[in-house]
Amino acid sequence: MSKNDRIFKFENKPAIFSCGTVAGKKEWEGALGGVFDCHSEDDTFGMPTWEQSESEMQRLALNHALAKLSWDSTELGLMFAGDLINQCTSSGYGLIDFDVPFLGLFGACSTLAEGLILAAFIVNAGYVNAAAAVTSSHNCSAERQFRFPIEYGGQRTPTSQWTVTGAGAFIVGRRSLLDVDEKLISAKSAPPNQPSPLFTHIRIAEAMPGRTIECGITDANNMGAAMAPAAADTLLRYFKVSGTKPDDYDLIVTGDLAFEGHRLTSELLAQKGIHLGSNFNDCGLIIYDRERQDMHAGGSGCGCSALVVAAEILPKIDRGELKNVLFIGTGALMSPMSVQQGLPIPAIGHLVRLIHD
């Protein structure tokens, strides 16, 4: 065991207060459907380019997350945000009007987990009372950058994943604020028979940042195979350091390995004597209705785990239906240039433990 195999425990109880979700048409028609805060029927969100559409998605998502707390952006000490586009331009343009210190991230599909970890670090240390983690992806902007513009009509391979058009914003703050902030206290008092717009029982308990893993995969249409070793590496290290086993958790969810990577991760861990059971799932398998929608291997993109975690997993943790969850955000750290040069695709898997508290 390496001295760097460390689990960071957050003793000062950083909590997730709210989230905002913005989805595209296919995502709205998928397995989670009407639980998202808003969607676009044509995926443009009223903007003239796909890249500007993605920026608008981030703006809308953060506005929804703040509105649920009756907050404005002055309550935030920092924003951590990232996307798939060069130099995080979707995040930079989308969040420019919030007037909050901004740290841009690139972790590909692991960006949500990376953002939550950093927000938990900064809140746990007491530097800020609250921070935002925001991320997005757009199918058309990602296809234009990494593969071919959608107008080209290129054939997709069976192992390819569908980049989700979606954005999620998450407000992380000191749990003690729930009892002293007047706006949060008011937001907790929902009308009878209506759910509270904010979360009161979700804590970020632990984190294990991932290591960059590269196993020789060069096929950009098989990201699941590239990312599976990174997911397996992080889970293996976490189980060893924590002394726990898969059955100790209500849910172990990756994002986004989809069908190919989900299967490979199970096989890789089984070779090490760790057997993942029915509590192992993946955001890329959850987001779409695979019976009705042909998404090949499943979903991918920063927005995939953002939508699934926000709309499906966090509400269940808040209600106590899930009490102990491991979320592993997995990312293929490639660029168009590295793919064109035929370089193997490095990947990463960041682990966040979320608990009902």
mmCIF file of C-alpha atoms in Angstrom:
data_model
loop_
_atom_site.group_PDB
_atom_site.id
_atom_site.type_symbol
_atom_site.label_atom_id
_atom_site.label_comp_id
_atom_site.label_asym_id
_atom_site.label_seq_id
_atom_site.Cartn_x
_atom_site.Cartn_y
_atom_site.Cartn_z
ATOM 1 C CA MET A 1 0.000 0.000 0.000
ATOM 2 C CA SER A 2 1.412 3.364 -1.039
ATOM 3 C CA LYS A 3 1.674 6.220 1.441
ATOM 4 C CA ASN A 4 -0.360 8.180 -1.118
ATOM 5 C CA ASP A 5 -3.295 5.771 -0.790
ATOM 6 C CA ARG A 6 -5.109 8.154 1.484
ATOM 7 C CA ILE A 7 -8.756 8.752 2.275
ATOM 8 C CA PHE A 8 -9.581 12.352 3.140
ATOM 9 C CA LYS A 9 -12.165 12.531 5.917
ATOM 10 C CA PHE A 10 -14.177 15.727 6.279
ATOM 11 C CA GLU A 11 -14.690 16.248 10.000
ATOM 12 C CA ASN A 12 -16.460 19.610 9.705
ATOM 13 C CA LYS A 13 -19.364 18.090 7.808
ATOM 14 C CA PRO A 14 -19.536 19.783 4.410
ATOM 15 C CA ALA A 15 -23.033 19.178 3.087
ATOM 16 C CA ILE A 16 -24.821 19.422 -0.242
ATOM 17 C CA PHE A 17 -27.639 21.944 0.157
ATOM 18 C CA SER A 18 -29.179 21.980 -3.303
ATOM 19 C CA CYS A 19 -28.659 21.255 -6.959
ATOM 20 C CA GLY A 20 -29.934 22.581 -10.265
ATOM 21 C CA THR A 21 -30.383 20.448 -13.383
ATOM 22 C CA VAL A 22 -30.773 21.374 -17.050
ATOM 23 C CA ALA A 23 -31.331 18.678 -19.683
ATOM 24 C CA GLY A 24 -31.565 18.198 -23.418
ATOM 25 C CA LYS A 25 -34.462 16.612 -25.284
ATOM 26 C CA LYS A 26 -33.139 13.034 -25.298
ATOM 27 C CA GLU A 27 -32.321 13.236 -21.594
ATOM 28 C CA TRP A 28 -35.793 14.595 -20.823
ATOM 29 C CA GLU A 29 -37.251 11.641 -22.735
ATOM 30 C CA GLY A 30 -34.980 9.180 -20.916
ATOM 31 C CA ALA A 31 -35.333 7.121 -17.770
ATOM 32 C CA LEU A 32 -35.298 10.097 -15.376
ATOM 33 C CA GLY A 33 -37.407 12.416 -17.509
ATOM 34 C CA GLY A 34 -39.529 14.978 -15.727
ATOM 35 C CA VAL A 35 -37.432 15.293 -12.568
ATOM 36 C CA PHE A 36 -35.012 17.792 -14.129
ATOM 37 C CA ASP A 37 -35.503 21.491 -13.423
ATOM 38 C CA CYS A 38 -35.754 22.492 -17.090
ATOM 39 C CA HIS A 39 -35.015 21.262 -20.596
ATOM 40 C CA SER A 40 -34.892 22.382 -24.219
ATOM 41 C CA GLU A 41 -36.883 20.724 -26.989
ATOM 42 C CA ASP A 42 -34.228 21.578 -29.586
ATOM 43 C CA ASP A 43 -31.105 21.571 -27.362
ATOM 44 C CA THR A 44 -30.282 25.183 -28.299
ATOM 45 C CA PHE A 45 -31.588 26.896 -25.152
ATOM 46 C CA GLY A 46 -32.226 29.919 -27.346
ATOM 47 C CA MET A 47 -28.580 30.330 -28.357
ATOM 48 C CA PRO A 48 -27.071 30.570 -31.882
ATOM 49 C CA THR A 49 -24.256 28.000 -31.402
ATOM 50 C CA TRP A 50 -23.963 24.714 -29.516
ATOM 51 C CA GLU A 51 -21.101 26.055 -27.423
ATOM 52 C CA GLN A 52 -23.170 29.053 -26.342
ATOM 53 C CA SER A 53 -26.053 26.694 -25.615
ATOM 54 C CA GLU A 54 -23.835 24.801 -23.194
ATOM 55 C CA SER A 55 -22.802 28.018 -21.460
ATOM 56 C CA GLU A 56 -26.459 28.943 -21.066
ATOM 57 C CA MET A 57 -27.110 25.520 -19.513
ATOM 58 C CA GLN A 58 -24.536 26.184 -16.801
ATOM 59 C CA ARG A 59 -26.014 29.602 -16.093
ATOM 60 C CA LEU A 60 -29.506 28.143 -15.770
ATOM 61 C CA ALA A 61 -28.341 25.258 -13.578
ATOM 62 C CA LEU A 62 -26.597 27.500 -11.053
ATOM 63 C CA ASN A 63 -29.562 29.876 -10.970
ATOM 64 C CA HIS A 64 -31.871 26.958 -10.181
ATOM 65 C CA ALA A 65 -29.581 25.694 -7.404
ATOM 66 C CA LEU A 66 -29.368 29.139 -5.796
ATOM 67 C CA ALA A 67 -33.105 29.822 -6.143
ATOM 68 C CA LYS A 68 -33.942 26.689 -4.164
ATOM 69 C CA LEU A 69 -32.103 28.237 -1.206
ATOM 70 C CA SER A 70 -33.456 31.764 -1.775
ATOM 71 C CA TRP A 71 -29.788 32.715 -2.176
ATOM 72 C CA ASP A 72 -28.013 34.890 -4.685
ATOM 73 C CA SER A 73 -24.423 34.446 -5.827
ATOM 74 C CA THR A 74 -23.035 36.674 -3.047
ATOM 75 C CA GLU A 75 -23.482 33.725 -0.669
ATOM 76 C CA LEU A 76 -20.843 31.748 -2.582
ATOM 77 C CA GLY A 77 -17.161 32.045 -1.756
ATOM 78 C CA LEU A 78 -15.895 30.047 -4.745
ATOM 79 C CA MET A 79 -17.087 28.304 -7.883
ATOM 80 C CA PHE A 80 -15.454 25.151 -9.264
ATOM 81 C CA ALA A 81 -16.609 24.425 -12.807
ATOM 82 C CA GLY A 82 -15.569 22.540 -15.896
ATOM 83 C CA ASP A 83 -16.737 21.023 -19.162
ATOM 84 C CA LEU A 84 -15.375 19.174 -22.189
ATOM 85 C CA ILE A 85 -14.632 22.131 -24.444
ATOM 86 C CA ASN A 86 -11.157 23.621 -24.920
ATOM 87 C CA GLN A 87 -10.047 25.849 -22.051
ATOM 88 C CA CYS A 88 -13.364 25.281 -20.211
ATOM 89 C CA THR A 89 -14.998 27.968 -22.315
ATOM 90 C CA SER A 90 -18.530 26.740 -21.612
ATOM 91 C CA SER A 91 -17.931 27.290 -17.909
ATOM 92 C CA GLY A 92 -16.082 30.564 -18.314
ATOM 93 C CA TYR A 93 -18.756 32.178 -20.448
ATOM 94 C CA GLY A 94 -21.680 30.584 -18.645
ATOM 95 C CA LEU A 95 -20.710 31.721 -15.153
ATOM 96 C CA ILE A 96 -19.170 35.094 -15.969
ATOM 97 C CA ASP A 97 -22.109 37.146 -14.667
ATOM 98 C CA PHE A 98 -22.197 35.587 -11.191
ATOM 99 C CA ASP A 99 -19.237 37.672 -10.001
ATOM 100 C CA VAL A 100 -17.835 34.858 -7.835
ATOM 101 C CA PRO A 101 -14.171 33.713 -7.746
ATOM 102 C CA PHE A 102 -13.896 30.934 -10.328
ATOM 103 C CA LEU A 103 -11.564 27.951 -10.583
ATOM 104 C CA GLY A 104 -11.816 26.065 -13.861
ATOM 105 C CA LEU A 105 -11.523 22.276 -13.912
ATOM 106 C CA PHE A 106 -10.893 19.628 -16.515
ATOM 107 C CA GLY A 107 -11.496 16.037 -15.552
ATOM 108 C CA ALA A 108 -13.681 14.977 -18.488
ATOM 109 C CA CYS A 109 -16.547 12.865 -17.114
ATOM 110 C CA SER A 110 -14.953 12.942 -13.640
ATOM 111 C CA THR A 111 -15.429 16.723 -13.363
ATOM 112 C CA LEU A 112 -18.429 16.541 -11.014
ATOM 113 C CA ALA A 113 -16.574 14.327 -8.542
ATOM 114 C CA GLU A 114 -13.513 16.573 -8.795
ATOM 115 C CA GLY A 115 -15.624 19.667 -8.152
ATOM 116 C CA LEU A 116 -17.410 18.135 -5.169
ATOM 117 C CA ILE A 117 -14.092 17.053 -3.649
ATOM 118 C CA LEU A 118 -12.558 20.517 -4.007
ATOM 119 C CA ALA A 119 -15.690 22.233 -2.706
ATOM 120 C CA ALA A 120 -15.683 19.896 0.294
ATOM 121 C CA PHE A 121 -11.985 20.629 0.924
ATOM 122 C CA ILE A 122 -12.462 24.394 0.896
ATOM 123 C CA VAL A 123 -15.636 24.345 3.010
ATOM 124 C CA ASN A 124 -14.246 21.804 5.470
ATOM 125 C CA ALA A 125 -11.143 23.968 5.965
ATOM 126 C CA GLY A 126 -13.325 26.948 6.804
ATOM 127 C CA TYR A 127 -12.081 29.223 4.034
ATOM 128 C CA VAL A 128 -15.616 29.761 2.714
ATOM 129 C CA ASN A 129 -19.082 29.014 4.051
ATOM 130 C CA ALA A 130 -20.366 27.772 0.718
ATOM 131 C CA ALA A 131 -19.055 26.907 -2.737
ATOM 132 C CA ALA A 132 -20.555 25.730 -6.010
ATOM 133 C CA ALA A 133 -19.524 22.774 -8.168
ATOM 134 C CA VAL A 134 -20.854 23.148 -11.715
ATOM 135 C CA THR A 135 -20.363 21.062 -14.835
ATOM 136 C CA SER A 136 -21.918 20.429 -18.225
ATOM 137 C CA SER A 137 -21.659 18.679 -21.554
ATOM 138 C CA HIS A 138 -23.514 19.073 -24.839
ATOM 139 C CA ASN A 139 -23.704 16.309 -27.395
ATOM 140 C CA CYS A 140 -23.280 18.599 -30.381
ATOM 141 C CA SER A 141 -20.406 20.679 -29.016
ATOM 142 C CA ALA A 142 -18.541 17.559 -27.852
ATOM 143 C CA GLU A 143 -19.032 15.746 -31.168
ATOM 144 C CA ARG A 144 -17.746 18.794 -33.035
ATOM 145 C CA GLN A 145 -14.602 18.944 -30.882
ATOM 146 C CA PHE A 146 -13.704 15.295 -30.380
ATOM 147 C CA ARG A 147 -15.130 13.449 -33.391
ATOM 148 C CA PHE A 148 -17.078 14.908 -36.317
ATOM 149 C CA PRO A 149 -19.789 17.569 -36.531
ATOM 150 C CA ILE A 150 -23.201 15.893 -36.349
ATOM 151 C CA GLU A 151 -23.935 17.070 -39.908
ATOM 152 C CA TYR A 152 -21.248 14.635 -41.112
ATOM 153 C CA GLY A 153 -23.455 11.679 -40.174
ATOM 154 C CA GLY A 154 -20.603 9.423 -39.090
ATOM 155 C CA GLN A 155 -21.382 5.835 -38.093
ATOM 156 C CA ARG A 156 -21.084 5.044 -34.384
ATOM 157 C CA THR A 157 -19.449 1.870 -33.099
ATOM 158 C CA PRO A 158 -21.243 -0.500 -30.666
ATOM 159 C CA THR A 159 -18.869 0.502 -27.838
ATOM 160 C CA SER A 160 -19.413 4.229 -28.338
ATOM 161 C CA GLN A 161 -21.268 6.280 -25.739
ATOM 162 C CA TRP A 162 -23.710 9.140 -26.286
ATOM 163 C CA THR A 163 -22.509 12.433 -24.846
ATOM 164 C CA VAL A 164 -25.266 13.728 -22.595
ATOM 165 C CA THR A 165 -26.679 17.197 -23.141
ATOM 166 C CA GLY A 166 -27.008 18.295 -19.541
ATOM 167 C CA ALA A 167 -25.701 20.536 -16.783
ATOM 168 C CA GLY A 168 -25.710 20.317 -13.017
ATOM 169 C CA ALA A 169 -24.872 22.820 -10.284
ATOM 170 C CA PHE A 170 -24.336 21.770 -6.667
ATOM 171 C CA ILE A 171 -24.159 24.048 -3.630
ATOM 172 C CA VAL A 172 -21.811 22.721 -0.934
ATOM 173 C CA GLY A 173 -21.762 24.448 2.445
ATOM 174 C CA ARG A 174 -21.042 24.099 6.126
ATOM 175 C CA ARG A 175 -23.771 21.929 7.589
ATOM 176 C CA SER A 176 -24.138 24.289 10.556
ATOM 177 C CA LEU A 177 -25.576 26.905 8.168
ATOM 178 C CA LEU A 178 -28.797 24.914 8.007
ATOM 179 C CA ASP A 179 -29.529 25.971 11.584
ATOM 180 C CA VAL A 180 -28.382 29.606 11.495
ATOM 181 C CA ASP A 181 -28.946 30.979 7.987
ATOM 182 C CA GLU A 182 -32.392 32.594 7.930
ATOM 183 C CA LYS A 183 -32.925 31.925 4.230
ATOM 184 C CA LEU A 184 -32.078 28.240 4.645
ATOM 185 C CA ILE A 185 -34.300 27.939 7.704
ATOM 186 C CA SER A 186 -37.141 29.468 5.702
ATOM 187 C CA ALA A 187 -36.490 27.186 2.723
ATOM 188 C CA LYS A 188 -36.679 24.137 5.006
ATOM 189 C CA SER A 189 -40.229 25.104 5.973
ATOM 190 C CA ALA A 190 -41.967 23.794 2.866
ATOM 191 C CA PRO A 191 -45.763 23.939 2.574
ATOM 192 C CA PRO A 192 -47.632 20.798 3.687
ATOM 193 C CA ASN A 193 -47.423 17.862 1.256
ATOM 194 C CA GLN A 194 -44.639 19.548 -0.705
ATOM 195 C CA PRO A 195 -40.981 18.490 -0.570
ATOM 196 C CA SER A 196 -38.458 21.003 0.698
ATOM 197 C CA PRO A 197 -36.512 22.614 -2.167
ATOM 198 C CA LEU A 198 -33.222 22.063 -0.350
ATOM 199 C CA PHE A 199 -31.414 19.017 0.996
ATOM 200 C CA THR A 200 -30.938 18.758 4.757
ATOM 201 C CA HIS A 201 -29.423 15.298 5.217
ATOM 202 C CA ILE A 202 -26.632 14.863 2.654
ATOM 203 C CA ARG A 203 -23.046 15.008 3.842
ATOM 204 C CA ILE A 204 -19.796 14.606 1.923
ATOM 205 C CA ALA A 205 -18.030 12.305 4.363
ATOM 206 C CA GLU A 206 -14.873 11.200 2.552
ATOM 207 C CA ALA A 207 -12.939 11.512 -0.681
ATOM 208 C CA MET A 208 -10.170 9.634 -2.440
ATOM 209 C CA PRO A 209 -8.784 11.474 -5.480
ATOM 210 C CA GLY A 210 -7.824 9.154 -8.304
ATOM 211 C CA ARG A 211 -4.514 8.395 -9.965
ATOM 212 C CA THR A 212 -3.935 8.709 -13.700
ATOM 213 C CA ILE A 213 -4.088 5.201 -15.185
ATOM 214 C CA GLU A 214 -3.229 4.280 -18.769
ATOM 215 C CA CYS A 215 -3.594 0.739 -20.114
ATOM 216 C CA GLY A 216 -2.896 1.133 -23.814
ATOM 217 C CA ILE A 217 -6.409 1.873 -25.096
ATOM 218 C CA THR A 218 -6.245 4.187 -28.129
ATOM 219 C CA ASP A 219 -9.827 3.889 -29.405
ATOM 220 C CA ALA A 220 -11.714 7.124 -28.667
ATOM 221 C CA ASN A 221 -14.938 5.239 -29.397
ATOM 222 C CA ASN A 222 -14.356 2.886 -26.474
ATOM 223 C CA MET A 223 -13.906 5.190 -23.500
ATOM 224 C CA GLY A 224 -15.439 2.606 -21.167
ATOM 225 C CA ALA A 225 -12.462 0.318 -21.718
ATOM 226 C CA ALA A 226 -10.048 3.209 -21.124
ATOM 227 C CA MET A 227 -11.747 4.322 -17.901
ATOM 228 C CA ALA A 228 -12.526 0.949 -16.310
ATOM 229 C CA PRO A 229 -8.951 0.381 -15.015
ATOM 230 C CA ALA A 230 -9.022 3.805 -13.320
ATOM 231 C CA ALA A 231 -12.347 3.047 -11.634
ATOM 232 C CA ALA A 232 -11.092 -0.349 -10.516
ATOM 233 C CA ASP A 233 -7.828 1.130 -9.203
ATOM 234 C CA THR A 234 -9.577 3.735 -7.052
ATOM 235 C CA LEU A 235 -12.114 1.253 -5.684
ATOM 236 C CA LEU A 236 -9.415 -1.301 -4.920
ATOM 237 C CA ARG A 237 -7.338 1.263 -3.027
ATOM 238 C CA TYR A 238 -10.375 2.588 -1.180
ATOM 239 C CA PHE A 239 -11.501 -0.838 0.013
ATOM 240 C CA LYS A 240 -7.964 -1.655 1.196
ATOM 241 C CA VAL A 241 -7.456 1.591 3.097
ATOM 242 C CA SER A 242 -10.958 1.772 4.575
ATOM 243 C CA GLY A 243 -11.145 -1.906 5.473
ATOM 244 C CA THR A 244 -14.607 -2.077 3.936
ATOM 245 C CA LYS A 245 -16.156 -4.274 1.267
ATOM 246 C CA PRO A 246 -18.739 -3.621 -1.472
ATOM 247 C CA ASP A 247 -21.616 -5.013 0.586
ATOM 248 C CA ASP A 248 -21.085 -2.253 3.171
ATOM 249 C CA TYR A 249 -22.581 0.300 0.772
ATOM 250 C CA ASP A 250 -26.135 0.818 -0.394
ATOM 251 C CA LEU A 251 -24.913 1.945 -3.797
ATOM 252 C CA ILE A 252 -21.602 2.075 -5.646
ATOM 253 C CA VAL A 253 -22.082 4.191 -8.753
ATOM 254 C CA THR A 254 -19.571 5.194 -11.403
ATOM 255 C CA GLY A 255 -19.967 7.965 -13.944
ATOM 256 C CA ASP A 256 -19.692 7.211 -16.739
ATOM 257 C CA LEU A 257 -18.419 3.803 -17.753
ATOM 258 C CA ALA A 258 -21.602 2.709 -19.539
ATOM 259 C CA PHE A 259 -22.101 -0.924 -20.522
ATOM 260 C CA GLU A 260 -18.581 -1.776 -21.648
ATOM 261 C CA GLY A 261 -16.716 -0.110 -18.784
ATOM 262 C CA HIS A 262 -19.199 -1.266 -16.142
ATOM 263 C CA ARG A 263 -18.641 -4.883 -17.146
ATOM 264 C CA LEU A 264 -14.864 -4.510 -17.342
ATOM 265 C CA THR A 265 -14.639 -2.860 -13.908
ATOM 266 C CA SER A 266 -16.474 -5.795 -12.343
ATOM 267 C CA GLU A 267 -14.121 -8.222 -14.075
ATOM 268 C CA LEU A 268 -10.970 -6.332 -13.068
ATOM 269 C CA LEU A 269 -11.992 -6.209 -9.407
ATOM 270 C CA ALA A 270 -13.064 -9.864 -9.452
ATOM 271 C CA GLN A 271 -9.507 -10.736 -10.501
ATOM 272 C CA LYS A 272 -8.384 -9.089 -7.240
ATOM 273 C CA GLY A 273 -10.926 -10.992 -5.161
ATOM 274 C CA ILE A 274 -13.444 -8.143 -4.861
ATOM 275 C CA HIS A 275 -16.890 -8.978 -6.186
ATOM 276 C CA LEU A 276 -19.292 -6.174 -6.993
ATOM 277 C CA GLY A 277 -22.941 -7.126 -6.671
ATOM 278 C CA SER A 278 -26.323 -5.717 -7.588
ATOM 279 C CA ASN A 279 -25.524 -2.486 -5.710
ATOM 280 C CA PHE A 280 -22.981 -1.569 -8.431
ATOM 281 C CA ASN A 281 -24.390 0.711 -11.131
ATOM 282 C CA ASP A 282 -23.276 3.415 -13.538
ATOM 283 C CA CYS A 283 -24.709 6.815 -14.431
ATOM 284 C CA GLY A 284 -24.264 6.044 -18.125
ATOM 285 C CA LEU A 285 -26.632 3.096 -17.730
ATOM 286 C CA ILE A 286 -29.175 5.015 -15.634
ATOM 287 C CA ILE A 287 -29.655 8.208 -17.655
ATOM 288 C CA TYR A 288 -31.383 6.747 -20.729
ATOM 289 C CA ASP A 289 -34.137 4.201 -21.280
ATOM 290 C CA ARG A 290 -32.182 1.555 -23.152
ATOM 291 C CA GLU A 291 -35.392 -0.258 -24.100
ATOM 292 C CA ARG A 292 -36.660 2.758 -26.062
ATOM 293 C CA GLN A 293 -33.530 4.774 -26.855
ATOM 294 C CA ASP A 294 -30.613 3.521 -28.942
ATOM 295 C CA MET A 295 -27.629 4.983 -27.134
ATOM 296 C CA HIS A 296 -25.296 2.080 -27.932
ATOM 297 C CA ALA A 297 -23.142 1.535 -24.810
ATOM 298 C CA GLY A 298 -24.906 4.271 -22.784
ATOM 299 C CA GLY A 299 -24.359 7.850 -21.709
ATOM 300 C CA SER A 300 -21.169 9.844 -21.152
ATOM 301 C CA GLY A 301 -20.014 13.427 -20.704
ATOM 302 C CA CYS A 302 -19.718 15.686 -17.671
ATOM 303 C CA GLY A 303 -23.464 16.247 -17.703
ATOM 304 C CA CYS A 304 -24.285 12.550 -17.409
ATOM 305 C CA SER A 305 -23.228 12.004 -13.797
ATOM 306 C CA ALA A 306 -24.331 15.551 -12.939
ATOM 307 C CA LEU A 307 -27.917 14.819 -13.981
ATOM 308 C CA VAL A 308 -28.057 11.341 -12.446
ATOM 309 C CA VAL A 309 -26.465 12.286 -9.131
ATOM 310 C CA ALA A 310 -28.603 15.413 -8.782
ATOM 311 C CA ALA A 311 -31.948 14.043 -9.904
ATOM 312 C CA GLU A 312 -31.801 10.394 -8.843
ATOM 313 C CA ILE A 313 -29.176 9.723 -6.181
ATOM 314 C CA LEU A 314 -29.132 12.812 -3.938
ATOM 315 C CA PRO A 315 -32.909 12.863 -3.332
ATOM 316 C CA LYS A 316 -32.753 9.224 -2.241
ATOM 317 C CA ILE A 317 -29.888 9.981 0.150
ATOM 318 C CA ASP A 318 -31.759 12.968 1.561
ATOM 319 C CA ARG A 319 -34.881 10.840 2.156
ATOM 320 C CA GLY A 320 -32.831 8.084 3.771
ATOM 321 C CA GLU A 321 -33.554 5.514 1.062
ATOM 322 C CA LEU A 322 -29.793 5.401 0.516
ATOM 323 C CA LYS A 323 -27.587 5.961 3.548
ATOM 324 C CA ASN A 324 -24.068 5.122 2.377
ATOM 325 C CA VAL A 325 -23.046 5.745 -1.238
ATOM 326 C CA LEU A 326 -19.755 5.636 -3.119
ATOM 327 C CA PHE A 327 -19.711 7.836 -6.220
ATOM 328 C CA ILE A 328 -16.703 7.402 -8.509
ATOM 329 C CA GLY A 329 -16.448 9.988 -11.263
ATOM 330 C CA THR A 330 -14.408 8.543 -14.125
ATOM 331 C CA GLY A 331 -12.824 10.567 -16.905
ATOM 332 C CA ALA A 332 -10.937 9.858 -20.129
ATOM 333 C CA LEU A 333 -8.240 12.534 -20.157
ATOM 334 C CA MET A 334 -7.790 12.803 -23.898
ATOM 335 C CA SER A 335 -7.739 15.717 -26.312
ATOM 336 C CA PRO A 336 -8.402 15.830 -30.059
ATOM 337 C CA MET A 337 -4.652 16.208 -30.615
ATOM 338 C CA SER A 338 -3.678 13.226 -28.442
ATOM 339 C CA VAL A 339 -6.216 11.040 -30.254
ATOM 340 C CA GLN A 340 -4.974 12.164 -33.676
ATOM 341 C CA GLN A 341 -1.418 11.332 -32.616
ATOM 342 C CA GLY A 342 -2.520 7.820 -31.657
ATOM 343 C CA LEU A 343 -1.559 8.171 -28.000
ATOM 344 C CA PRO A 344 -3.082 5.825 -25.411
ATOM 345 C CA ILE A 345 -5.940 7.388 -23.444
ATOM 346 C CA PRO A 346 -5.150 8.054 -19.759
ATOM 347 C CA ALA A 347 -8.077 7.943 -17.363
ATOM 348 C CA ILE A 348 -8.888 8.827 -13.787
ATOM 349 C CA GLY A 349 -11.452 7.922 -11.143
ATOM 350 C CA HIS A 350 -12.229 10.246 -8.212
ATOM 351 C CA LEU A 351 -14.192 8.775 -5.291
ATOM 352 C CA VAL A 352 -16.658 10.664 -3.103
ATOM 353 C CA ARG A 353 -18.484 9.046 -0.205
ATOM 354 C CA LEU A 354 -21.937 10.532 0.370
ATOM 355 C CA ILE A 355 -23.947 9.677 3.475
ATOM 356 C CA HIS A 356 -27.369 10.351 4.954
ATOM 357 C CA ASP A 357 -26.777 12.405 8.093
#
